Structures are given as C-alpha cells and as structure tokens.
C-alpha cells in the first residue's frame, strides 16, 4: 500500500478546511491504484423521451478533450425555431444525470434549450488522468459548453444563461465574469470550492491550517512524478458517518443511495487536486465583472449559506436577489420538493432576462 504521507482522515477533515459539498473530501485518503472505470456503456448514446421533454446525448470538443453532454428540448421543439438556452453545471463529484440533469429537465419544460454536461476528466467526458478536480479546467469546460450551444442553429446565441449547483455555482460565476455571452446567472446551494477548501464547510476555519495538507499534497505529487501510484480521496463520507457536518451526511444519502446514485459518479478524486482547489477564487472579481442579472437560491439551514451571502454582497449586478428557502438544507435543493420550488423561482427569472417579448 502506498504511503499517504500522513494524510489521515482526521487530518483531512479537522486539521484542514477541505470539507465542502462539491468537494466532499470527507472520506479517508486511500491508495486505490485502479479507480472505478467509466465506459461508453454508462453514457446514453441516443435520444430518450422524458414526459414532454426530449433528451439527446451529445458530444463536443474542449480543445483535445471530448465532452459528454445531454441536451434537453422543450415540448413542441422545432429545428427551425430560435430558443433561449441555459448551461447547467453540476456539483463537484456529480455528473450530468443527477441534480444538474433534473434542473435541465425542469427548465426545458419552461421553454429553454438546456445543456447539462460532465466535467472533463470526470463522468463520461474524456480527459486523462481520470478524476482530476481542477476548478479552472472546469471553467474552460464551461466555455466549451457555451461554444457548443452557439453552434446550434436553433439556439438564440444572444440569449444564453447559466445555472450552477453547489460547486458548479463557483465555476459558473467565475466563467461568467469573462464569458460575456452569458446574459443571466443563477446559483442553487452555491459553493466556491476554493473558499470552502481554505475556510472549511462553515466558513470559520483558519486558512493557515490548509498548509499542512498542501505539504502532504506536495509530497504526493513528487512521489507520483517518480513512479508512485496515485492516491484517491472520497467526495462524500460513508453512510451513517455522524462525525461529518449535517449537509455532508445528507450528501452521502444522496450520492450513495438510489436517491441520486449514478454509475459515472464514482465518489473519487485525485488527492493531488487539493492544491488546485485551494488556489481557486470563485467569487473574487464579482464586484467588478458580475454585472448580469443574478439569482441566488439557498436553504436557511444550509451550512453553505455563507457562500450565497458573500456572492450577494460582492456582485456588481444591478438586478440581484438572494432567495432563501426557509427550513431547507443544502441537499434539500438537489431534488424533491426543494428542487421543484427552486425551479419555480428560476423559470421566471430566466424568462424575464432571456426570453424576448
């Protein structure tokens, strides 16, 4: 077994601040040499019908990486029409078929073309090595997804919006600062994974405590550079782990049970990704560059609420709203009644800012 350079579970959880939905580094570091493999068979390759929504599996290029996505079409869609479109960005460790796909489906029902896609190096998208979680790579993924939407003749390229869920929110905000094709932005249970890595799940951690983990990551990178096997960590804790924050316990109930489980969501991340997560600043610059209409939806009982509050305080948007769902936790907005309520708020927001009268 590989020496994990002292990166024990307790050190990962308590001595650092790498506990966030979107990271979910609540599992022990392991020396798994062969991560769960994703094959073509785990990704849809044909159109399917979901209620009144048609879903088409698509592929598009992100430089030399082949990306895997699902496009959701509204009822009565016609190739000759022009439709506003939305990019929907999944949480860290998630895939397009989970909560991102649910929101894509709900918003397609409201008249939008929606695209949910797997991050590069994850899910059914390409990219080696597998299970890298690099937020800036995910920003470039976002750019390529918008590129793809603009290439579709039936998409109104002047009316594209973006929705990010959990860690996907930090990616969405960061990318939308510089991708001015995005005309309206929304977040659900927002998390800036960089801030969460440095400050902890509740945002109250000592950032300097992260240094110990970064030292361990540095040793691991050097070991891998000289031939050592990679080390993987889990995004979510084991089911029933009551030592994890409430939101993370609920995350395990979502990702590790039939409620949200999906074959390409493997609960694995390269441990060396921690350094790229720690360097990310998802909301920095929002006070200048986030000028688009902005809607943030978060639960009043979510440990991640501070991210949405910070984004609301920072964003330069003349039109912005922080909508608090009373009594909801972070994970309550991933599916069920919470997602239905959030979608009912999202639909008129995007319609008023993207749909031309």
mmCIF file of C-alpha atoms in Angstrom:
data_model
loop_
_atom_site.group_PDB
_atom_site.id
_atom_site.type_symbol
_atom_site.label_atom_id
_atom_site.label_comp_id
_atom_site.label_asym_id
_atom_site.label_seq_id
_atom_site.Cartn_x
_atom_site.Cartn_y
_atom_site.Cartn_z
ATOM 1 C CA UNK A 1 0.000 0.000 0.000
ATOM 2 C CA UNK A 2 1.202 3.481 -0.844
ATOM 3 C CA UNK A 3 2.348 5.754 1.951
ATOM 4 C CA UNK A 4 -0.175 8.585 2.011
ATOM 5 C CA UNK A 5 2.391 10.891 3.621
ATOM 6 C CA UNK A 6 0.457 11.178 6.862
ATOM 7 C CA UNK A 7 -2.743 12.384 5.250
ATOM 8 C CA UNK A 8 -5.067 10.717 7.729
ATOM 9 C CA UNK A 9 -8.834 11.109 7.661
ATOM 10 C CA UNK A 10 -8.792 13.197 10.821
ATOM 11 C CA UNK A 11 -6.106 15.471 9.434
ATOM 12 C CA UNK A 12 -8.004 15.873 6.182
ATOM 13 C CA UNK A 13 -11.263 16.706 7.926
ATOM 14 C CA UNK A 14 -10.228 18.565 11.039
ATOM 15 C CA UNK A 15 -6.749 19.982 10.571
ATOM 16 C CA UNK A 16 -7.678 21.481 7.238
ATOM 17 C CA UNK A 17 -10.733 23.047 5.764
ATOM 18 C CA UNK A 18 -11.368 20.702 2.867
ATOM 19 C CA UNK A 19 -14.937 19.879 3.745
ATOM 20 C CA UNK A 20 -17.415 21.147 1.222
ATOM 21 C CA UNK A 21 -20.322 19.887 -0.762
ATOM 22 C CA UNK A 22 -18.807 19.949 -4.191
ATOM 23 C CA UNK A 23 -15.530 18.619 -2.797
ATOM 24 C CA UNK A 24 -16.892 16.206 -0.210
ATOM 25 C CA UNK A 25 -13.436 15.195 0.955
ATOM 26 C CA UNK A 26 -14.970 13.545 3.972
ATOM 27 C CA UNK A 27 -13.713 10.084 3.110
ATOM 28 C CA UNK A 28 -10.360 8.656 4.024
ATOM 29 C CA UNK A 29 -7.449 9.006 1.638
ATOM 30 C CA UNK A 30 -6.846 5.650 0.021
ATOM 31 C CA UNK A 31 -4.209 4.001 -2.083
ATOM 32 C CA UNK A 32 -6.589 2.678 -4.701
ATOM 33 C CA UNK A 33 -4.471 2.090 -7.781
ATOM 34 C CA UNK A 34 -7.315 1.303 -10.170
ATOM 35 C CA UNK A 35 -10.209 3.748 -9.776
ATOM 36 C CA UNK A 36 -13.690 2.808 -10.880
ATOM 37 C CA UNK A 37 -13.652 2.904 -14.651
ATOM 38 C CA UNK A 38 -16.247 4.670 -16.757
ATOM 39 C CA UNK A 39 -17.071 3.031 -20.062
ATOM 40 C CA UNK A 40 -19.063 4.130 -23.076
ATOM 41 C CA UNK A 41 -21.838 1.799 -21.962
ATOM 42 C CA UNK A 42 -22.549 4.022 -18.972
ATOM 43 C CA UNK A 43 -23.404 7.019 -21.148
ATOM 44 C CA UNK A 44 -26.566 7.442 -23.183
ATOM 45 C CA UNK A 45 -25.983 7.400 -26.920
ATOM 46 C CA UNK A 46 -29.477 8.064 -28.262
ATOM 47 C CA UNK A 47 -32.416 10.362 -27.729
ATOM 48 C CA UNK A 48 -34.868 9.490 -24.992
ATOM 49 C CA UNK A 49 -38.225 10.934 -24.063
ATOM 50 C CA UNK A 50 -38.888 12.125 -20.509
ATOM 51 C CA UNK A 51 -42.501 13.252 -20.112
ATOM 52 C CA UNK A 52 -42.789 16.077 -22.661
ATOM 53 C CA UNK A 53 -39.031 16.665 -22.760
ATOM 54 C CA UNK A 54 -36.795 15.100 -25.380
ATOM 55 C CA UNK A 55 -33.229 14.415 -24.228
ATOM 56 C CA UNK A 56 -30.403 13.935 -26.707
ATOM 57 C CA UNK A 57 -26.931 12.695 -25.800
ATOM 58 C CA UNK A 58 -24.284 14.895 -27.437
ATOM 59 C CA UNK A 59 -20.533 15.205 -27.658
ATOM 60 C CA UNK A 60 -18.487 18.347 -28.201
ATOM 61 C CA UNK A 61 -14.825 19.220 -28.092
ATOM 62 C CA UNK A 62 -12.972 21.113 -25.398
ATOM 63 C CA UNK A 63 -9.603 21.546 -27.081
ATOM 64 C CA UNK A 64 -8.486 17.895 -27.394
ATOM 65 C CA UNK A 65 -10.957 16.507 -24.826
ATOM 66 C CA UNK A 66 -14.259 15.010 -25.959
ATOM 67 C CA UNK A 67 -17.012 16.234 -23.669
ATOM 68 C CA UNK A 68 -20.212 14.322 -22.905
ATOM 69 C CA UNK A 69 -23.477 16.196 -22.525
ATOM 70 C CA UNK A 70 -27.235 15.876 -22.593
ATOM 71 C CA UNK A 71 -29.368 18.463 -24.367
ATOM 72 C CA UNK A 72 -32.959 18.844 -23.180
ATOM 73 C CA UNK A 73 -35.553 20.169 -25.627
ATOM 74 C CA UNK A 74 -38.858 21.832 -24.735
ATOM 75 C CA UNK A 75 -42.207 20.448 -25.765
ATOM 76 C CA UNK A 76 -43.129 21.274 -29.362
ATOM 77 C CA UNK A 77 -39.483 21.991 -30.214
ATOM 78 C CA UNK A 78 -38.839 22.569 -33.910
ATOM 79 C CA UNK A 79 -35.477 22.695 -35.675
ATOM 80 C CA UNK A 80 -36.479 25.928 -37.392
ATOM 81 C CA UNK A 81 -37.178 27.812 -34.180
ATOM 82 C CA UNK A 82 -34.942 30.037 -32.070
ATOM 83 C CA UNK A 83 -34.774 29.295 -28.361
ATOM 84 C CA UNK A 84 -33.051 30.815 -25.336
ATOM 85 C CA UNK A 85 -30.581 28.373 -23.832
ATOM 86 C CA UNK A 86 -29.080 27.508 -20.464
ATOM 87 C CA UNK A 87 -25.838 25.842 -19.438
ATOM 88 C CA UNK A 88 -26.354 23.795 -16.252
ATOM 89 C CA UNK A 89 -23.199 22.986 -14.263
ATOM 90 C CA UNK A 90 -23.088 20.001 -11.905
ATOM 91 C CA UNK A 91 -21.644 19.855 -8.369
ATOM 92 C CA UNK A 92 -18.153 18.556 -7.665
ATOM 93 C CA UNK A 93 -18.160 14.785 -7.824
ATOM 94 C CA UNK A 94 -21.531 14.828 -9.550
ATOM 95 C CA UNK A 95 -22.473 14.085 -13.130
ATOM 96 C CA UNK A 96 -24.956 15.450 -15.625
ATOM 97 C CA UNK A 97 -27.593 12.797 -14.916
ATOM 98 C CA UNK A 98 -28.034 13.856 -11.290
ATOM 99 C CA UNK A 99 -29.258 17.208 -9.952
ATOM 100 C CA UNK A 100 -27.901 19.155 -12.949
ATOM 101 C CA UNK A 101 -29.971 16.987 -15.267
ATOM 102 C CA UNK A 102 -33.037 17.400 -13.085
ATOM 103 C CA UNK A 103 -32.802 21.192 -13.284
ATOM 104 C CA UNK A 104 -32.077 20.989 -17.014
ATOM 105 C CA UNK A 105 -35.246 18.958 -17.475
ATOM 106 C CA UNK A 106 -37.382 21.271 -15.342
ATOM 107 C CA UNK A 107 -36.169 24.372 -17.185
ATOM 108 C CA UNK A 108 -36.570 22.758 -20.605
ATOM 109 C CA UNK A 109 -40.215 22.297 -19.635
ATOM 110 C CA UNK A 110 -40.357 26.088 -19.351
ATOM 111 C CA UNK A 111 -39.246 26.635 -22.946
ATOM 112 C CA UNK A 112 -35.451 26.625 -22.777
ATOM 113 C CA UNK A 113 -32.877 24.524 -24.588
ATOM 114 C CA UNK A 114 -30.726 23.263 -21.721
ATOM 115 C CA UNK A 115 -27.338 21.562 -21.694
ATOM 116 C CA UNK A 116 -26.006 19.557 -18.757
ATOM 117 C CA UNK A 117 -22.538 18.086 -19.246
ATOM 118 C CA UNK A 118 -19.856 16.136 -17.408
ATOM 119 C CA UNK A 119 -16.703 17.954 -16.352
ATOM 120 C CA UNK A 120 -13.546 16.951 -18.202
ATOM 121 C CA UNK A 121 -11.649 14.091 -16.516
ATOM 122 C CA UNK A 122 -14.921 13.059 -14.872
ATOM 123 C CA UNK A 123 -18.138 11.204 -15.663
ATOM 124 C CA UNK A 124 -18.438 10.181 -19.314
ATOM 125 C CA UNK A 125 -16.282 13.064 -20.582
ATOM 126 C CA UNK A 126 -12.737 12.407 -21.700
ATOM 127 C CA UNK A 127 -9.506 13.617 -20.170
ATOM 128 C CA UNK A 128 -6.594 11.828 -18.561
ATOM 129 C CA UNK A 129 -5.740 11.189 -15.829
ATOM 130 C CA UNK A 130 -9.187 10.399 -14.515
ATOM 131 C CA UNK A 131 -10.790 12.089 -11.510
ATOM 132 C CA UNK A 132 -8.897 15.373 -11.572
ATOM 133 C CA UNK A 133 -10.923 18.137 -9.921
ATOM 134 C CA UNK A 134 -9.393 21.383 -11.141
ATOM 135 C CA UNK A 135 -11.820 24.330 -10.970
ATOM 136 C CA UNK A 136 -10.034 26.311 -13.677
ATOM 137 C CA UNK A 137 -10.241 23.314 -16.011
ATOM 138 C CA UNK A 138 -13.946 23.292 -15.265
ATOM 139 C CA UNK A 139 -14.138 26.978 -16.206
ATOM 140 C CA UNK A 140 -12.701 26.063 -19.610
ATOM 141 C CA UNK A 141 -15.237 23.217 -19.790
ATOM 142 C CA UNK A 142 -17.919 25.870 -19.322
ATOM 143 C CA UNK A 143 -16.545 27.977 -22.183
ATOM 144 C CA UNK A 144 -16.628 24.950 -24.485
ATOM 145 C CA UNK A 145 -20.226 24.189 -23.479
ATOM 146 C CA UNK A 146 -21.256 27.720 -24.432
ATOM 147 C CA UNK A 147 -19.317 27.348 -27.684
ATOM 148 C CA UNK A 148 -21.343 24.243 -28.428
ATOM 149 C CA UNK A 149 -24.668 25.925 -27.727
ATOM 150 C CA UNK A 150 -23.814 28.819 -30.027
ATOM 151 C CA UNK A 151 -23.112 26.330 -32.821
ATOM 152 C CA UNK A 152 -26.718 25.069 -32.736
ATOM 153 C CA UNK A 153 -28.845 26.836 -35.319
ATOM 154 C CA UNK A 154 -31.945 26.739 -33.110
ATOM 155 C CA UNK A 155 -30.218 28.401 -30.132
ATOM 156 C CA UNK A 156 -30.549 32.167 -29.803
ATOM 157 C CA UNK A 157 -26.887 32.977 -29.159
ATOM 158 C CA UNK A 158 -27.832 36.374 -27.745
ATOM 159 C CA UNK A 159 -29.956 34.766 -25.038
ATOM 160 C CA UNK A 160 -27.842 32.256 -23.135
ATOM 161 C CA UNK A 161 -27.929 31.949 -19.366
ATOM 162 C CA UNK A 162 -26.175 29.753 -16.829
ATOM 163 C CA UNK A 163 -27.140 27.832 -13.715
ATOM 164 C CA UNK A 164 -24.656 26.303 -11.297
ATOM 165 C CA UNK A 165 -25.495 23.889 -8.490
ATOM 166 C CA UNK A 166 -23.193 23.688 -5.450
ATOM 167 C CA UNK A 167 -19.574 23.730 -6.670
ATOM 168 C CA UNK A 168 -20.966 24.259 -10.150
ATOM 169 C CA UNK A 169 -22.016 27.703 -8.918
ATOM 170 C CA UNK A 170 -18.455 28.793 -8.266
ATOM 171 C CA UNK A 171 -17.498 27.565 -11.720
ATOM 172 C CA UNK A 172 -20.478 29.332 -13.288
ATOM 173 C CA UNK A 173 -19.747 32.641 -11.586
ATOM 174 C CA UNK A 174 -16.027 32.544 -12.369
ATOM 175 C CA UNK A 175 -16.623 31.686 -16.018
ATOM 176 C CA UNK A 176 -19.416 34.234 -16.454
ATOM 177 C CA UNK A 177 -17.120 37.030 -15.344
ATOM 178 C CA UNK A 178 -15.183 36.717 -18.574
ATOM 179 C CA UNK A 179 -17.646 34.969 -20.872
ATOM 180 C CA UNK A 180 -19.932 37.823 -21.760
ATOM 181 C CA UNK A 181 -22.134 35.551 -23.832
ATOM 182 C CA UNK A 182 -23.816 34.715 -20.527
ATOM 183 C CA UNK A 183 -26.680 37.163 -20.069
ATOM 184 C CA UNK A 184 -28.180 35.897 -16.795
ATOM 185 C CA UNK A 185 -26.750 33.824 -13.928
ATOM 186 C CA UNK A 186 -28.374 31.700 -11.234
ATOM 187 C CA UNK A 187 -26.986 29.577 -8.424
ATOM 188 C CA UNK A 188 -28.537 26.868 -6.253
ATOM 189 C CA UNK A 189 -26.865 25.969 -2.938
ATOM 190 C CA UNK A 190 -23.815 27.896 -4.104
ATOM 191 C CA UNK A 191 -20.293 26.852 -3.081
ATOM 192 C CA UNK A 192 -16.993 28.462 -4.007
ATOM 193 C CA UNK A 193 -14.794 25.383 -3.668
ATOM 194 C CA UNK A 194 -11.672 27.482 -3.199
ATOM 195 C CA UNK A 195 -13.100 29.340 -0.226
ATOM 196 C CA UNK A 196 -14.512 26.107 1.209
ATOM 197 C CA UNK A 197 -11.133 24.402 0.894
ATOM 198 C CA UNK A 198 -9.383 27.219 2.709
ATOM 199 C CA UNK A 199 -12.040 28.116 5.288
ATOM 200 C CA UNK A 200 -13.968 24.915 5.925
ATOM 201 C CA UNK A 201 -17.574 23.919 5.438
ATOM 202 C CA UNK A 202 -18.926 26.597 7.756
ATOM 203 C CA UNK A 203 -16.502 29.281 6.564
ATOM 204 C CA UNK A 204 -14.993 29.734 10.016
ATOM 205 C CA UNK A 205 -11.791 27.722 9.686
ATOM 206 C CA UNK A 206 -8.249 29.008 9.982
ATOM 207 C CA UNK A 207 -6.937 29.245 6.429
ATOM 208 C CA UNK A 208 -3.375 28.648 7.582
ATOM 209 C CA UNK A 209 -4.404 25.145 8.684
ATOM 210 C CA UNK A 210 -4.616 24.244 4.993
ATOM 211 C CA UNK A 211 -0.826 24.462 4.721
ATOM 212 C CA UNK A 212 -0.316 21.087 6.407
ATOM 213 C CA UNK A 213 -2.487 19.375 3.848
ATOM 214 C CA UNK A 214 -0.802 21.240 0.985
ATOM 215 C CA UNK A 215 2.544 19.948 2.281
ATOM 216 C CA UNK A 216 1.174 16.397 2.118
ATOM 217 C CA UNK A 217 -0.133 17.035 -1.393
ATOM 218 C CA UNK A 218 3.268 18.347 -2.468
ATOM 219 C CA UNK A 219 4.941 15.154 -1.230
ATOM 220 C CA UNK A 220 2.385 13.048 -3.048
ATOM 221 C CA UNK A 221 2.894 14.936 -6.309
ATOM 222 C CA UNK A 222 6.642 14.363 -6.081
ATOM 223 C CA UNK A 223 6.079 10.693 -5.314
ATOM 224 C CA UNK A 224 3.810 10.280 -8.331
ATOM 225 C CA UNK A 225 6.337 12.114 -10.521
ATOM 226 C CA UNK A 226 8.854 9.412 -9.676
ATOM 227 C CA UNK A 227 6.523 6.491 -10.283
ATOM 228 C CA UNK A 228 4.339 6.110 -7.192
ATOM 229 C CA UNK A 229 0.717 5.124 -7.643
ATOM 230 C CA UNK A 230 -1.868 7.920 -7.339
ATOM 231 C CA UNK A 231 -3.897 8.359 -4.172
ATOM 232 C CA UNK A 232 -7.638 8.988 -4.283
ATOM 233 C CA UNK A 233 -9.966 10.551 -1.752
ATOM 234 C CA UNK A 234 -13.738 10.395 -1.491
ATOM 235 C CA UNK A 235 -16.097 13.301 -2.040
ATOM 236 C CA UNK A 236 -18.748 12.174 0.414
ATOM 237 C CA UNK A 237 -18.401 10.388 3.759
ATOM 238 C CA UNK A 238 -19.651 6.887 4.351
ATOM 239 C CA UNK A 239 -23.338 6.476 5.006
ATOM 240 C CA UNK A 240 -24.055 6.894 8.689
ATOM 241 C CA UNK A 241 -20.869 8.862 9.455
ATOM 242 C CA UNK A 242 -22.247 11.231 12.080
ATOM 243 C CA UNK A 243 -18.888 12.970 12.537
ATOM 244 C CA UNK A 244 -19.391 14.816 9.240
ATOM 245 C CA UNK A 245 -21.371 18.071 9.055
ATOM 246 C CA UNK A 246 -25.090 17.603 8.549
ATOM 247 C CA UNK A 247 -25.011 18.698 4.920
ATOM 248 C CA UNK A 248 -22.293 16.175 4.136
ATOM 249 C CA UNK A 249 -24.168 13.373 5.844
ATOM 250 C CA UNK A 250 -27.137 14.261 3.658
ATOM 251 C CA UNK A 251 -24.824 14.356 0.638
ATOM 252 C CA UNK A 252 -23.879 10.739 1.292
ATOM 253 C CA UNK A 253 -27.575 9.883 1.437
ATOM 254 C CA UNK A 254 -27.981 11.454 -1.989
ATOM 255 C CA UNK A 255 -24.892 10.212 -3.830
ATOM 256 C CA UNK A 256 -24.536 6.763 -2.274
ATOM 257 C CA UNK A 257 -28.132 5.548 -2.365
ATOM 258 C CA UNK A 258 -30.666 5.042 -5.169
ATOM 259 C CA UNK A 259 -31.938 8.559 -4.482
ATOM 260 C CA UNK A 260 -29.134 10.087 -6.568
ATOM 261 C CA UNK A 261 -26.670 7.308 -7.354
ATOM 262 C CA UNK A 262 -25.389 7.064 -10.931
ATOM 263 C CA UNK A 263 -22.694 4.750 -12.364
ATOM 264 C CA UNK A 264 -20.422 7.535 -13.617
ATOM 265 C CA UNK A 265 -20.488 9.393 -10.286
ATOM 266 C CA UNK A 266 -17.748 7.368 -8.603
ATOM 267 C CA UNK A 267 -17.073 9.365 -5.404
ATOM 268 C CA UNK A 268 -13.370 9.521 -6.287
ATOM 269 C CA UNK A 269 -10.950 12.399 -6.693
ATOM 270 C CA UNK A 270 -7.198 12.503 -7.110
ATOM 271 C CA UNK A 271 -5.779 13.701 -3.798
ATOM 272 C CA UNK A 272 -3.366 15.975 -5.650
ATOM 273 C CA UNK A 273 -6.363 18.013 -6.851
ATOM 274 C CA UNK A 274 -6.463 19.625 -3.415
ATOM 275 C CA UNK A 275 -3.802 22.143 -4.441
ATOM 276 C CA UNK A 276 -5.827 23.344 -7.427
ATOM 277 C CA UNK A 277 -8.969 23.556 -5.308
ATOM 278 C CA UNK A 278 -7.184 25.601 -2.655
ATOM 279 C CA UNK A 279 -5.944 28.102 -5.244
ATOM 280 C CA UNK A 280 -9.371 28.777 -6.757
ATOM 281 C CA UNK A 281 -11.184 32.070 -6.148
ATOM 282 C CA UNK A 282 -14.684 31.602 -7.499
ATOM 283 C CA UNK A 283 -16.217 34.892 -6.392
ATOM 284 C CA UNK A 284 -13.188 37.183 -6.402
ATOM 285 C CA UNK A 285 -13.809 39.873 -9.013
ATOM 286 C CA UNK A 286 -17.587 39.616 -8.824
ATOM 287 C CA UNK A 287 -17.696 43.189 -7.539
ATOM 288 C CA UNK A 288 -16.449 44.283 -10.967
ATOM 289 C CA UNK A 289 -17.290 41.601 -13.505
ATOM 290 C CA UNK A 290 -20.624 40.111 -12.422
ATOM 291 C CA UNK A 291 -22.932 42.685 -13.949
ATOM 292 C CA UNK A 292 -25.509 40.266 -15.352
ATOM 293 C CA UNK A 293 -28.847 39.717 -13.601
ATOM 294 C CA UNK A 294 -28.170 37.291 -10.750
ATOM 295 C CA UNK A 295 -30.412 34.994 -8.726
ATOM 296 C CA UNK A 296 -29.052 33.006 -5.776
ATOM 297 C CA UNK A 297 -31.178 30.309 -4.112
ATOM 298 C CA UNK A 298 -30.089 28.737 -0.831
ATOM 299 C CA UNK A 299 -31.562 27.000 2.183
ATOM 300 C CA UNK A 300 -31.839 28.799 5.512
ATOM 301 C CA UNK A 301 -30.416 25.709 7.287
ATOM 302 C CA UNK A 302 -27.580 25.095 4.810
ATOM 303 C CA UNK A 303 -24.061 25.193 6.211
ATOM 304 C CA UNK A 304 -23.086 26.592 2.812
ATOM 305 C CA UNK A 305 -25.372 29.628 3.059
ATOM 306 C CA UNK A 306 -22.395 31.907 3.662
ATOM 307 C CA UNK A 307 -21.262 31.419 0.057
ATOM 308 C CA UNK A 308 -24.519 32.793 -1.339
ATOM 309 C CA UNK A 309 -24.430 35.657 1.141
ATOM 310 C CA UNK A 310 -20.886 36.526 0.102
ATOM 311 C CA UNK A 311 -21.732 36.405 -3.591
ATOM 312 C CA UNK A 312 -24.773 38.586 -2.994
ATOM 313 C CA UNK A 313 -22.630 41.125 -1.164
ATOM 314 C CA UNK A 314 -19.905 41.101 -3.815
ATOM 315 C CA UNK A 315 -21.769 41.023 -7.126
ATOM 316 C CA UNK A 316 -21.986 44.266 -9.079
ATOM 317 C CA UNK A 317 -25.279 43.218 -10.673
ATOM 318 C CA UNK A 318 -27.875 45.968 -10.638
ATOM 319 C CA UNK A 319 -30.508 43.237 -10.582
ATOM 320 C CA UNK A 320 -29.757 40.573 -7.988
ATOM 321 C CA UNK A 321 -31.712 38.564 -5.452
ATOM 322 C CA UNK A 322 -30.794 36.146 -2.681
ATOM 323 C CA UNK A 323 -33.807 33.883 -2.290
ATOM 324 C CA UNK A 324 -33.764 31.904 0.954
ATOM 325 C CA UNK A 325 -35.797 28.716 1.179
ATOM 326 C CA UNK A 326 -36.937 28.609 4.781
ATOM 327 C CA UNK A 327 -36.021 25.413 6.613
ATOM 328 C CA UNK A 328 -34.090 23.894 3.702
ATOM 329 C CA UNK A 329 -30.620 22.391 3.982
ATOM 330 C CA UNK A 330 -28.005 22.367 1.252
ATOM 331 C CA UNK A 331 -29.068 18.988 -0.154
ATOM 332 C CA UNK A 332 -32.801 19.693 0.064
ATOM 333 C CA UNK A 333 -32.453 21.724 -3.149
ATOM 334 C CA UNK A 334 -30.947 18.864 -5.146
ATOM 335 C CA UNK A 335 -34.237 17.070 -5.793
ATOM 336 C CA UNK A 336 -37.768 16.611 -4.493
ATOM 337 C CA UNK A 337 -39.881 19.494 -3.294
ATOM 338 C CA UNK A 338 -36.831 21.721 -2.807
ATOM 339 C CA UNK A 339 -35.788 21.454 -6.444
ATOM 340 C CA UNK A 340 -39.378 21.972 -7.588
ATOM 341 C CA UNK A 341 -39.630 25.146 -5.522
ATOM 342 C CA UNK A 342 -36.255 26.394 -6.776
ATOM 343 C CA UNK A 343 -37.194 25.698 -10.411
ATOM 344 C CA UNK A 344 -40.393 27.707 -9.981
ATOM 345 C CA UNK A 345 -38.224 30.642 -8.945
ATOM 346 C CA UNK A 346 -35.620 30.071 -11.663
ATOM 347 C CA UNK A 347 -38.047 29.862 -14.577
ATOM 348 C CA UNK A 348 -39.485 33.411 -14.343
ATOM 349 C CA UNK A 349 -36.010 34.790 -13.612
ATOM 350 C CA UNK A 350 -34.593 33.385 -16.830
ATOM 351 C CA UNK A 351 -37.742 34.149 -18.796
ATOM 352 C CA UNK A 352 -37.649 37.813 -17.829
ATOM 353 C CA UNK A 353 -33.947 38.149 -18.618
ATOM 354 C CA UNK A 354 -33.557 35.922 -21.668
ATOM 355 C CA UNK A 355 -36.880 35.445 -23.418
ATOM 356 C CA UNK A 356 -37.657 38.219 -25.846
ATOM 357 C CA UNK A 357 -41.193 39.529 -25.860
#
